[in-house]
Amino acid sequence: MKCTIVGMWGGFPKRNAPTSGYLIEKYGFRVMLDAGSGVAAHVQNYVDLNDLHHVFISHYHYDHASDLGTFLFSRMINTQIGRVDKDLNIYGPVDEDVKRQVDKVKHNTFHPYGADSTFRIGPFSFSFHRNAHSVETYAMRITDDDGGVLVYTADTAYRKSLVKFAEGADVLITECSLYAGEDGEPMGHMNAEDVGMLAEKSGAGKVVLSHLPHYGNIEELAGTFRKSGAGEAVLAEAGMEIEV
């Protein structure tokens, strides 16, 4: 399994670097995790939109879902002009407004999910964890046919249940919205110390810090993680490729 970081900023994009978006590939099969601001444009650096048939949304905050409409209209227009003949499948938390949005744009299909849902899509198996965030939000655990495991936390405060969900992940892509000493609990986010604890207790392999803040020196996030004793972590960058 290969993961390409399409975007990794929290809140809003920087120039040439979108908010949350992660492209998962194996055996020529592709799945998008989240569709934040700028993702639909930048993912085309790595894959043709007409070869991407599955998009998972962790929650409907704009920095994770603002490009959803762009994906929908791309599929409708490209179907009408004969460039693709498969519906685009959108997976997200149960939401009637989102369902109506997807249903009214032809050639797109909405698949709601919850904490107990599972999906088998190509070489990937998906399961979900209900997070501690300001809106209904889910972490995702993706296991491939060769046993590789990637866990994407999406947005969440630290929880023991998340440790169990991420246990043994080969790659952990985790939000790291705040610096050491900043309290993310009220906002439903983790700081660098929380992330170090999550990684250490879950036994995750490679750790990628994402959903990065727009202030301060982000290198400090990796430094705090290192001091936690959980090993090394890398800061997500647009275009970074990660092998699972």
Short mmCIF file of N, CA and C in Angstrom, two decimals, residues 103-207:
data_model
loop_
_atom_site.label_atom_id
_atom_site.label_comp_id
_atom_site.label_asym_id
_atom_site.label_seq_id
_atom_site.Cartn_x
_atom_site.Cartn_y
_atom_site.Cartn_z
N ASP A 103 -26.76 13.04 -3.99
CA ASP A 103 -27.81 12.44 -4.83
C ASP A 103 -28.24 13.34 -5.98
N LYS A 104 -28.17 14.66 -5.79
CA LYS A 104 -28.67 15.55 -6.84
C LYS A 104 -27.66 15.78 -7.97
N VAL A 105 -26.42 15.29 -7.77
CA VAL A 105 -25.41 15.41 -8.83
C VAL A 105 -25.24 14.03 -9.45
N LYS A 106 -25.62 13.89 -10.68
CA LYS A 106 -25.67 12.58 -11.34
C LYS A 106 -24.30 11.89 -11.33
N HIS A 107 -24.37 10.56 -11.28
CA HIS A 107 -23.21 9.68 -11.40
C HIS A 107 -22.34 9.68 -10.15
N ASN A 108 -22.96 9.99 -9.02
CA ASN A 108 -22.31 9.91 -7.72
C ASN A 108 -23.22 9.15 -6.76
N THR A 109 -22.65 8.37 -5.85
CA THR A 109 -23.42 7.55 -4.91
C THR A 109 -22.88 7.75 -3.50
N PHE A 110 -23.79 7.98 -2.56
CA PHE A 110 -23.41 8.21 -1.16
C PHE A 110 -23.58 6.94 -0.35
N HIS A 111 -22.56 6.62 0.46
CA HIS A 111 -22.59 5.45 1.35
C HIS A 111 -22.35 5.93 2.78
N PRO A 112 -23.38 6.01 3.61
CA PRO A 112 -23.18 6.45 4.99
C PRO A 112 -22.50 5.37 5.82
N TYR A 113 -21.73 5.80 6.83
CA TYR A 113 -21.10 4.85 7.73
C TYR A 113 -21.15 5.35 9.17
N GLY A 114 -20.91 4.44 10.10
CA GLY A 114 -20.84 4.75 11.52
C GLY A 114 -19.74 3.94 12.16
N ALA A 115 -19.69 3.96 13.50
CA ALA A 115 -18.59 3.33 14.22
C ALA A 115 -18.51 1.83 13.97
N ASP A 116 -19.63 1.19 13.70
CA ASP A 116 -19.65 -0.27 13.52
C ASP A 116 -19.57 -0.70 12.06
N SER A 117 -19.42 0.24 11.17
CA SER A 117 -19.40 -0.08 9.74
C SER A 117 -18.06 -0.67 9.33
N THR A 118 -18.09 -1.49 8.30
CA THR A 118 -16.88 -1.98 7.64
C THR A 118 -17.13 -1.96 6.14
N PHE A 119 -16.07 -1.76 5.39
CA PHE A 119 -16.15 -1.81 3.93
C PHE A 119 -14.99 -2.62 3.39
N ARG A 120 -15.26 -3.38 2.37
CA ARG A 120 -14.23 -4.08 1.63
C ARG A 120 -14.23 -3.49 0.23
N ILE A 121 -13.14 -2.83 -0.14
CA ILE A 121 -13.06 -2.13 -1.42
C ILE A 121 -11.74 -2.49 -2.08
N GLY A 122 -11.82 -3.26 -3.17
CA GLY A 122 -10.60 -3.69 -3.82
C GLY A 122 -9.72 -4.45 -2.85
N PRO A 123 -8.44 -4.07 -2.73
CA PRO A 123 -7.53 -4.76 -1.81
C PRO A 123 -7.58 -4.22 -0.38
N PHE A 124 -8.52 -3.32 -0.10
CA PHE A 124 -8.55 -2.63 1.20
C PHE A 124 -9.77 -3.02 2.03
N SER A 125 -9.54 -3.14 3.34
CA SER A 125 -10.63 -3.29 4.31
C SER A 125 -10.62 -2.07 5.23
N PHE A 126 -11.79 -1.47 5.44
CA PHE A 126 -11.92 -0.25 6.24
C PHE A 126 -12.72 -0.52 7.51
N SER A 127 -12.25 0.03 8.63
CA SER A 127 -13.03 0.09 9.86
C SER A 127 -12.88 1.48 10.46
N PHE A 128 -13.71 1.80 11.47
CA PHE A 128 -13.83 3.19 11.91
C PHE A 128 -13.87 3.31 13.43
N HIS A 129 -13.43 4.47 13.91
CA HIS A 129 -13.45 4.79 15.34
C HIS A 129 -14.10 6.16 15.52
N ARG A 130 -15.12 6.25 16.38
CA ARG A 130 -15.78 7.53 16.65
C ARG A 130 -14.85 8.39 17.52
N ASN A 131 -14.51 9.55 17.02
CA ASN A 131 -13.54 10.43 17.67
C ASN A 131 -14.19 11.40 18.65
N ALA A 132 -13.33 12.08 19.39
CA ALA A 132 -13.75 13.16 20.28
C ALA A 132 -13.45 14.48 19.57
N HIS A 133 -14.46 15.00 18.89
CA HIS A 133 -14.30 16.23 18.11
C HIS A 133 -15.60 17.01 18.20
N SER A 134 -15.60 18.22 17.65
CA SER A 134 -16.77 19.09 17.80
C SER A 134 -17.94 18.68 16.93
N VAL A 135 -17.71 17.85 15.92
CA VAL A 135 -18.77 17.26 15.11
C VAL A 135 -18.48 15.77 14.98
N GLU A 136 -19.44 15.00 14.49
CA GLU A 136 -19.25 13.57 14.33
C GLU A 136 -18.08 13.31 13.37
N THR A 137 -17.07 12.63 13.87
CA THR A 137 -15.82 12.45 13.14
C THR A 137 -15.29 11.05 13.40
N TYR A 138 -14.64 10.47 12.39
CA TYR A 138 -14.15 9.11 12.51
C TYR A 138 -12.69 8.98 12.07
N ALA A 139 -11.93 8.25 12.88
CA ALA A 139 -10.64 7.75 12.43
C ALA A 139 -10.88 6.54 11.54
N MET A 140 -9.90 6.22 10.70
CA MET A 140 -10.04 5.11 9.77
C MET A 140 -8.83 4.18 9.89
N ARG A 141 -9.11 2.89 9.88
CA ARG A 141 -8.06 1.87 9.86
C ARG A 141 -8.19 1.11 8.55
N ILE A 142 -7.14 1.15 7.74
CA ILE A 142 -7.15 0.53 6.43
C ILE A 142 -6.14 -0.61 6.43
N THR A 143 -6.61 -1.80 6.16
CA THR A 143 -5.76 -2.99 6.08
C THR A 143 -5.77 -3.50 4.65
N ASP A 144 -4.58 -3.79 4.09
CA ASP A 144 -4.55 -4.28 2.72
C ASP A 144 -4.43 -5.81 2.69
N ASP A 145 -4.48 -6.37 1.50
CA ASP A 145 -4.48 -7.82 1.35
C ASP A 145 -3.20 -8.48 1.83
N ASP A 146 -2.12 -7.73 1.93
CA ASP A 146 -0.86 -8.27 2.41
C ASP A 146 -0.65 -8.05 3.90
N GLY A 147 -1.67 -7.54 4.58
CA GLY A 147 -1.59 -7.34 6.02
C GLY A 147 -1.05 -6.00 6.46
N GLY A 148 -0.73 -5.11 5.52
CA GLY A 148 -0.28 -3.78 5.88
C GLY A 148 -1.41 -2.97 6.48
N VAL A 149 -1.11 -2.18 7.51
CA VAL A 149 -2.13 -1.41 8.22
C VAL A 149 -1.74 0.06 8.28
N LEU A 150 -2.63 0.91 7.80
CA LEU A 150 -2.50 2.36 7.92
C LEU A 150 -3.67 2.87 8.75
N VAL A 151 -3.37 3.70 9.74
CA VAL A 151 -4.41 4.35 10.54
C VAL A 151 -4.31 5.85 10.34
N TYR A 152 -5.44 6.43 10.00
CA TYR A 152 -5.57 7.89 9.84
C TYR A 152 -6.49 8.40 10.93
N THR A 153 -5.98 9.24 11.82
CA THR A 153 -6.78 9.66 12.96
C THR A 153 -7.87 10.65 12.61
N ALA A 154 -7.68 11.44 11.53
CA ALA A 154 -8.54 12.61 11.31
C ALA A 154 -8.46 13.50 12.56
N ASP A 155 -9.49 14.29 12.84
CA ASP A 155 -9.44 15.25 13.95
C ASP A 155 -10.00 14.62 15.22
N THR A 156 -9.28 14.77 16.31
CA THR A 156 -9.73 14.17 17.57
C THR A 156 -8.88 14.62 18.74
N ALA A 157 -9.47 14.66 19.90
CA ALA A 157 -8.71 14.73 21.13
C ALA A 157 -8.20 13.33 21.47
N TYR A 158 -7.24 13.25 22.37
CA TYR A 158 -6.66 11.96 22.76
C TYR A 158 -7.70 11.14 23.52
N ARG A 159 -7.78 9.86 23.19
CA ARG A 159 -8.66 8.93 23.90
C ARG A 159 -7.97 7.56 23.97
N LYS A 160 -8.17 6.84 25.09
CA LYS A 160 -7.62 5.49 25.21
C LYS A 160 -8.18 4.57 24.14
N SER A 161 -9.44 4.77 23.76
CA SER A 161 -10.03 3.93 22.73
C SER A 161 -9.33 4.10 21.39
N LEU A 162 -8.78 5.29 21.14
CA LEU A 162 -8.03 5.53 19.91
C LEU A 162 -6.71 4.77 19.93
N VAL A 163 -6.10 4.64 21.11
CA VAL A 163 -4.88 3.85 21.25
C VAL A 163 -5.13 2.42 20.79
N LYS A 164 -6.22 1.84 21.28
CA LYS A 164 -6.55 0.47 20.90
C LYS A 164 -6.82 0.36 19.41
N PHE A 165 -7.52 1.35 18.86
CA PHE A 165 -7.86 1.34 17.43
C PHE A 165 -6.59 1.38 16.57
N ALA A 166 -5.58 2.12 17.03
CA ALA A 166 -4.34 2.30 16.25
C ALA A 166 -3.30 1.24 16.56
N GLU A 167 -3.60 0.30 17.43
CA GLU A 167 -2.62 -0.67 17.90
C GLU A 167 -1.98 -1.43 16.74
N GLY A 168 -0.65 -1.42 16.73
CA GLY A 168 0.09 -2.19 15.74
C GLY A 168 0.09 -1.65 14.34
N ALA A 169 -0.34 -0.41 14.15
CA ALA A 169 -0.36 0.15 12.79
C ALA A 169 1.05 0.26 12.24
N ASP A 170 1.21 -0.10 10.98
CA ASP A 170 2.51 0.08 10.32
C ASP A 170 2.79 1.55 10.08
N VAL A 171 1.76 2.28 9.72
CA VAL A 171 1.85 3.73 9.52
C VAL A 171 0.70 4.39 10.25
N LEU A 172 1.01 5.41 11.02
CA LEU A 172 0.01 6.21 11.72
C LEU A 172 0.10 7.64 11.22
N ILE A 173 -0.93 8.07 10.49
CA ILE A 173 -1.03 9.48 10.07
C ILE A 173 -1.93 10.15 11.09
N THR A 174 -1.34 11.01 11.89
CA THR A 174 -2.07 11.55 13.02
C THR A 174 -2.12 13.07 12.99
N GLU A 175 -3.26 13.59 13.35
CA GLU A 175 -3.35 15.03 13.50
C GLU A 175 -2.40 15.47 14.61
N CYS A 176 -1.81 16.66 14.42
CA CYS A 176 -0.93 17.25 15.43
C CYS A 176 -1.15 18.76 15.35
N SER A 177 -2.28 19.20 15.85
CA SER A 177 -2.75 20.56 15.62
C SER A 177 -2.11 21.60 16.52
N LEU A 178 -1.54 21.13 17.65
CA LEU A 178 -1.12 22.06 18.70
C LEU A 178 0.26 21.72 19.24
N TYR A 179 0.88 22.72 19.84
CA TYR A 179 2.20 22.54 20.43
C TYR A 179 2.08 22.05 21.88
N ALA A 180 3.19 21.55 22.38
CA ALA A 180 3.24 21.05 23.75
C ALA A 180 2.72 22.10 24.73
N GLY A 181 1.88 21.67 25.65
CA GLY A 181 1.34 22.56 26.67
C GLY A 181 0.04 23.23 26.28
N GLU A 182 -0.32 23.20 25.01
CA GLU A 182 -1.60 23.76 24.56
C GLU A 182 -2.69 22.72 24.75
N ASP A 183 -3.83 23.15 25.26
CA ASP A 183 -4.91 22.24 25.61
C ASP A 183 -5.85 22.08 24.42
N GLY A 184 -5.81 20.91 23.78
CA GLY A 184 -6.68 20.66 22.64
C GLY A 184 -8.02 20.07 22.98
N GLU A 185 -8.21 19.65 24.22
CA GLU A 185 -9.44 18.96 24.60
C GLU A 185 -10.70 19.75 24.26
N PRO A 186 -10.78 21.04 24.58
CA PRO A 186 -12.03 21.78 24.28
C PRO A 186 -12.34 21.85 22.79
N MET A 187 -11.30 21.81 21.95
CA MET A 187 -11.49 21.91 20.50
C MET A 187 -11.57 20.56 19.82
N GLY A 188 -11.26 19.50 20.57
CA GLY A 188 -11.24 18.18 19.96
C GLY A 188 -10.03 17.95 19.09
N HIS A 189 -8.85 18.37 19.58
CA HIS A 189 -7.60 18.20 18.86
C HIS A 189 -6.52 17.69 19.79
N MET A 190 -5.43 17.19 19.21
CA MET A 190 -4.28 16.73 19.98
C MET A 190 -3.10 17.67 19.83
N ASN A 191 -2.33 17.80 20.92
CA ASN A 191 -1.05 18.49 20.83
C ASN A 191 0.05 17.46 20.62
N ALA A 192 1.29 17.93 20.48
CA ALA A 192 2.40 17.03 20.16
C ALA A 192 2.65 16.01 21.27
N GLU A 193 2.41 16.38 22.51
CA GLU A 193 2.57 15.42 23.61
C GLU A 193 1.52 14.32 23.55
N ASP A 194 0.28 14.69 23.24
CA ASP A 194 -0.78 13.69 23.08
C ASP A 194 -0.41 12.70 21.98
N VAL A 195 0.11 13.22 20.88
CA VAL A 195 0.45 12.37 19.75
C VAL A 195 1.57 11.39 20.12
N GLY A 196 2.57 11.88 20.88
CA GLY A 196 3.63 11.00 21.33
C GLY A 196 3.10 9.87 22.20
N MET A 197 2.15 10.19 23.07
CA MET A 197 1.56 9.18 23.93
C MET A 197 0.76 8.17 23.11
N LEU A 198 0.00 8.67 22.13
CA LEU A 198 -0.77 7.78 21.26
C LEU A 198 0.15 6.81 20.53
N ALA A 199 1.22 7.32 19.96
CA ALA A 199 2.13 6.48 19.19
C ALA A 199 2.84 5.47 20.08
N GLU A 200 3.29 5.91 21.24
CA GLU A 200 4.02 5.02 22.14
C GLU A 200 3.13 3.89 22.65
N LYS A 201 1.92 4.22 23.06
CA LYS A 201 1.02 3.22 23.64
C LYS A 201 0.44 2.28 22.59
N SER A 202 0.29 2.76 21.36
CA SER A 202 -0.29 1.92 20.31
C SER A 202 0.76 1.05 19.62
N GLY A 203 2.05 1.38 19.82
CA GLY A 203 3.10 0.62 19.16
C GLY A 203 3.16 0.84 17.66
N ALA A 204 2.72 2.01 17.22
CA ALA A 204 2.71 2.31 15.79
C ALA A 204 4.12 2.32 15.23
N GLY A 205 4.26 1.98 13.96
CA GLY A 205 5.54 1.99 13.30
C GLY A 205 5.93 3.39 12.87
N LYS A 206 5.81 3.69 11.60
CA LYS A 206 6.13 5.03 11.09
C LYS A 206 5.01 5.99 11.47
N VAL A 207 5.39 7.15 11.99
CA VAL A 207 4.41 8.15 12.43
C VAL A 207 4.57 9.41 11.58
#
